[in-house]
Amino acid sequence: MDAIVITSVPQGDAPLEIRKAWVGLTLPLHEFSRHGPVSMPAISVLAASEDIWLKVKRKFGWTYKAENWWGYVVPSDQAIHILEASSPIAAQWWRKNTPGLLLAGDTLMFDANCCKPLESSGH
């Protein structure tokens, strides 16, 4: 598998309109997900961001609890670049609210129920 198509609104803590913008997009898979969906701990995209208030809360002991998700992992920088072409407003939301997740090597996870895997043309 090389990619997924987002077929329905993904789970998450981004606003609904922002999550809806993913529907219909084809996203490349990270090597973690090349053989199918994976189960791994996932935390809120907002908790993982570099938001100063979340940093302050964490300093005083407040934490988000990681939950195991079953889904597909994609490179976040590539995903946002693809999102930009169809919904600049949604891409801007991600850049503004989750800057710590958009560096090369960072990932986003989409729940398996909202995705359809695509086989490469060579298979």
PDB file of C-alpha atoms in Angstrom:
ATOM      1  CA  MET A   1       0.000   0.000   0.000  1.00  0.00           C
ATOM      2  CA  ASP A   2       1.247   3.438  -0.869  1.00  0.00           C
ATOM      3  CA  ALA A   3      -1.630   5.746   0.007  1.00  0.00           C
ATOM      4  CA  ILE A   4      -5.082   6.140   1.514  1.00  0.00           C
ATOM      5  CA  VAL A   5      -8.161   8.054   0.439  1.00  0.00           C
ATOM      6  CA  ILE A   6     -10.084   9.749   3.231  1.00  0.00           C
ATOM      7  CA  THR A   7     -13.672   8.574   2.656  1.00  0.00           C
ATOM      8  CA  SER A   8     -15.452  10.044   5.687  1.00  0.00           C
ATOM      9  CA  VAL A   9     -14.836  12.659   8.355  1.00  0.00           C
ATOM     10  CA  PRO A  10     -11.934  11.547  10.570  1.00  0.00           C
ATOM     11  CA  GLN A  11     -12.039  11.484  14.359  1.00  0.00           C
ATOM     12  CA  GLY A  12     -10.102  14.081  16.269  1.00  0.00           C
ATOM     13  CA  ASP A  13     -10.199  17.320  18.163  1.00  0.00           C
ATOM     14  CA  ALA A  14      -9.846  19.697  15.226  1.00  0.00           C
ATOM     15  CA  PRO A  15     -13.109  21.557  14.495  1.00  0.00           C
ATOM     16  CA  LEU A  16     -15.617  19.582  12.407  1.00  0.00           C
ATOM     17  CA  GLU A  17     -15.292  21.857   9.361  1.00  0.00           C
ATOM     18  CA  ILE A  18     -11.514  21.408   9.425  1.00  0.00           C
ATOM     19  CA  ARG A  19     -11.833  17.607   9.682  1.00  0.00           C
ATOM     20  CA  LYS A  20     -14.382  17.577   6.826  1.00  0.00           C
ATOM     21  CA  ALA A  21     -11.758  19.143   4.547  1.00  0.00           C
ATOM     22  CA  TRP A  22      -9.789  15.857   4.551  1.00  0.00           C
ATOM     23  CA  VAL A  23     -12.632  13.917   2.881  1.00  0.00           C
ATOM     24  CA  GLY A  24     -11.763  12.930  -0.686  1.00  0.00           C
ATOM     25  CA  LEU A  25      -8.028  13.551  -0.360  1.00  0.00           C
ATOM     26  CA  THR A  26      -5.398  10.947  -1.218  1.00  0.00           C
ATOM     27  CA  LEU A  27      -2.537  10.925   1.275  1.00  0.00           C
ATOM     28  CA  PRO A  28       0.771   9.046   1.145  1.00  0.00           C
ATOM     29  CA  LEU A  29       1.341   6.476   3.861  1.00  0.00           C
ATOM     30  CA  HIS A  30       4.235   6.592   6.288  1.00  0.00           C
ATOM     31  CA  GLU A  31       6.353   3.428   6.315  1.00  0.00           C
ATOM     32  CA  PHE A  32       4.617   2.424   9.606  1.00  0.00           C
ATOM     33  CA  SER A  33       1.364   1.860   7.710  1.00  0.00           C
ATOM     34  CA  ARG A  34       2.545   0.388   4.404  1.00  0.00           C
ATOM     35  CA  HIS A  35       1.197  -3.055   5.367  1.00  0.00           C
ATOM     36  CA  GLY A  36      -2.129  -1.848   6.733  1.00  0.00           C
ATOM     37  CA  PRO A  37      -3.541   0.008   9.709  1.00  0.00           C
ATOM     38  CA  VAL A  38      -1.601  -0.057  12.961  1.00  0.00           C
ATOM     39  CA  SER A  39      -2.497   0.174  16.625  1.00  0.00           C
ATOM     40  CA  MET A  40      -0.485   2.754  18.499  1.00  0.00           C
ATOM     41  CA  PRO A  41      -0.860   5.340  21.250  1.00  0.00           C
ATOM     42  CA  ALA A  42      -2.166   8.630  19.919  1.00  0.00           C
ATOM     43  CA  ILE A  43      -2.697  11.922  21.681  1.00  0.00           C
ATOM     44  CA  SER A  44      -4.723  14.954  20.818  1.00  0.00           C
ATOM     45  CA  VAL A  45      -3.242  17.023  17.999  1.00  0.00           C
ATOM     46  CA  LEU A  46      -3.751  20.064  20.172  1.00  0.00           C
ATOM     47  CA  ALA A  47      -1.942  18.446  23.102  1.00  0.00           C
ATOM     48  CA  ALA A  48       0.988  17.578  20.864  1.00  0.00           C
ATOM     49  CA  SER A  49       1.234  21.102  19.520  1.00  0.00           C
ATOM     50  CA  GLU A  50       3.599  23.752  20.735  1.00  0.00           C
ATOM     51  CA  ASP A  51       0.802  25.872  22.213  1.00  0.00           C
ATOM     52  CA  ILE A  52       2.211  27.915  25.106  1.00  0.00           C
ATOM     53  CA  TRP A  53      -0.821  27.377  27.369  1.00  0.00           C
ATOM     54  CA  LEU A  54      -0.559  23.623  26.991  1.00  0.00           C
ATOM     55  CA  LYS A  55       3.126  23.834  27.875  1.00  0.00           C
ATOM     56  CA  VAL A  56       2.241  25.778  31.025  1.00  0.00           C
ATOM     57  CA  LYS A  57      -0.469  23.268  31.963  1.00  0.00           C
ATOM     58  CA  ARG A  58       1.941  20.363  31.444  1.00  0.00           C
ATOM     59  CA  LYS A  59       4.536  22.092  33.611  1.00  0.00           C
ATOM     60  CA  PHE A  60       2.032  21.995  36.471  1.00  0.00           C
ATOM     61  CA  GLY A  61       1.204  18.330  35.990  1.00  0.00           C
ATOM     62  CA  TRP A  62      -1.739  18.451  33.606  1.00  0.00           C
ATOM     63  CA  THR A  63      -1.502  15.844  30.845  1.00  0.00           C
ATOM     64  CA  TYR A  64      -3.505  14.398  28.020  1.00  0.00           C
ATOM     65  CA  LYS A  65      -3.971  10.682  28.243  1.00  0.00           C
ATOM     66  CA  ALA A  66      -2.785   8.748  25.205  1.00  0.00           C
ATOM     67  CA  GLU A  67      -5.334   6.349  23.724  1.00  0.00           C
ATOM     68  CA  ASN A  68      -4.643   3.449  21.415  1.00  0.00           C
ATOM     69  CA  TRP A  69      -5.942   4.156  17.934  1.00  0.00           C
ATOM     70  CA  TRP A  70      -6.327   1.782  15.004  1.00  0.00           C
ATOM     71  CA  GLY A  71      -5.465   3.680  11.877  1.00  0.00           C
ATOM     72  CA  TYR A  72      -3.122   4.803   9.154  1.00  0.00           C
ATOM     73  CA  VAL A  73      -0.070   6.978   9.744  1.00  0.00           C
ATOM     74  CA  VAL A  74       0.819   9.678   7.205  1.00  0.00           C
ATOM     75  CA  PRO A  75       3.650  12.226   7.038  1.00  0.00           C
ATOM     76  CA  SER A  76       2.097  15.387   8.470  1.00  0.00           C
ATOM     77  CA  ASP A  77       4.049  17.871   6.344  1.00  0.00           C
ATOM     78  CA  GLN A  78       2.994  16.122   3.126  1.00  0.00           C
ATOM     79  CA  ALA A  79      -0.612  15.766   4.296  1.00  0.00           C
ATOM     80  CA  ILE A  80      -0.925  19.487   5.042  1.00  0.00           C
ATOM     81  CA  HIS A  81       0.642  20.342   1.679  1.00  0.00           C
ATOM     82  CA  ILE A  82      -2.015  18.200  -0.053  1.00  0.00           C
ATOM     83  CA  LEU A  83      -4.774  19.727   2.095  1.00  0.00           C
ATOM     84  CA  GLU A  84      -3.592  23.221   1.090  1.00  0.00           C
ATOM     85  CA  ALA A  85      -4.515  22.584  -2.552  1.00  0.00           C
ATOM     86  CA  SER A  86      -8.177  21.877  -1.785  1.00  0.00           C
ATOM     87  CA  SER A  87      -8.744  23.843   1.419  1.00  0.00           C
ATOM     88  CA  PRO A  88      -6.290  26.636   2.213  1.00  0.00           C
ATOM     89  CA  ILE A  89      -8.390  27.603   5.248  1.00  0.00           C
ATOM     90  CA  ALA A  90      -8.127  24.117   6.760  1.00  0.00           C
ATOM     91  CA  ALA A  91      -4.388  23.975   6.054  1.00  0.00           C
ATOM     92  CA  GLN A  92      -3.968  27.348   7.734  1.00  0.00           C
ATOM     93  CA  TRP A  93      -5.831  26.075  10.800  1.00  0.00           C
ATOM     94  CA  TRP A  94      -3.333  23.213  11.101  1.00  0.00           C
ATOM     95  CA  ARG A  95      -0.359  25.537  10.651  1.00  0.00           C
ATOM     96  CA  LYS A  96      -1.660  27.976  13.256  1.00  0.00           C
ATOM     97  CA  ASN A  97      -2.860  25.475  15.859  1.00  0.00           C
ATOM     98  CA  THR A  98      -0.395  22.596  15.540  1.00  0.00           C
ATOM     99  CA  PRO A  99       2.946  24.037  14.406  1.00  0.00           C
ATOM    100  CA  GLY A 100       4.852  21.419  16.382  1.00  0.00           C
ATOM    101  CA  LEU A 101       3.325  18.621  14.293  1.00  0.00           C
ATOM    102  CA  LEU A 102       4.188  19.930  10.865  1.00  0.00           C
ATOM    103  CA  LEU A 103       7.913  19.350  10.684  1.00  0.00           C
ATOM    104  CA  ALA A 104       9.529  16.819   8.358  1.00  0.00           C
ATOM    105  CA  GLY A 105       9.396  13.430  10.061  1.00  0.00           C
ATOM    106  CA  ASP A 106       6.254  14.187  12.095  1.00  0.00           C
ATOM    107  CA  THR A 107       3.084  12.184  11.533  1.00  0.00           C
ATOM    108  CA  LEU A 108      -0.690  12.327  11.707  1.00  0.00           C
ATOM    109  CA  MET A 109      -2.903   9.295  12.253  1.00  0.00           C
ATOM    110  CA  PHE A 110      -6.274   8.819  10.576  1.00  0.00           C
ATOM    111  CA  ASP A 111      -8.664   6.287  12.083  1.00  0.00           C
ATOM    112  CA  ALA A 112      -8.992   3.218   9.876  1.00  0.00           C
ATOM    113  CA  ASN A 113     -12.780   3.603   9.555  1.00  0.00           C
ATOM    114  CA  CYS A 114     -12.459   6.851   7.600  1.00  0.00           C
ATOM    115  CA  CYS A 115      -9.887   5.574   5.088  1.00  0.00           C
ATOM    116  CA  LYS A 116      -9.692   3.377   2.020  1.00  0.00           C
ATOM    117  CA  PRO A 117      -6.236   1.949   1.267  1.00  0.00           C
ATOM    118  CA  LEU A 118      -4.905   2.271  -2.269  1.00  0.00           C
ATOM    119  CA  GLU A 119      -2.568  -0.272  -3.787  1.00  0.00           C
ATOM    120  CA  SER A 120       0.351   0.967  -5.827  1.00  0.00           C
ATOM    121  CA  SER A 121       0.060   0.607  -9.594  1.00  0.00           C
ATOM    122  CA  GLY A 122       3.014  -1.798  -9.534  1.00  0.00           C
ATOM    123  CA  HIS A 123       1.159  -4.414  -7.431  1.00  0.00           C
TER     124      HIS A 123
END
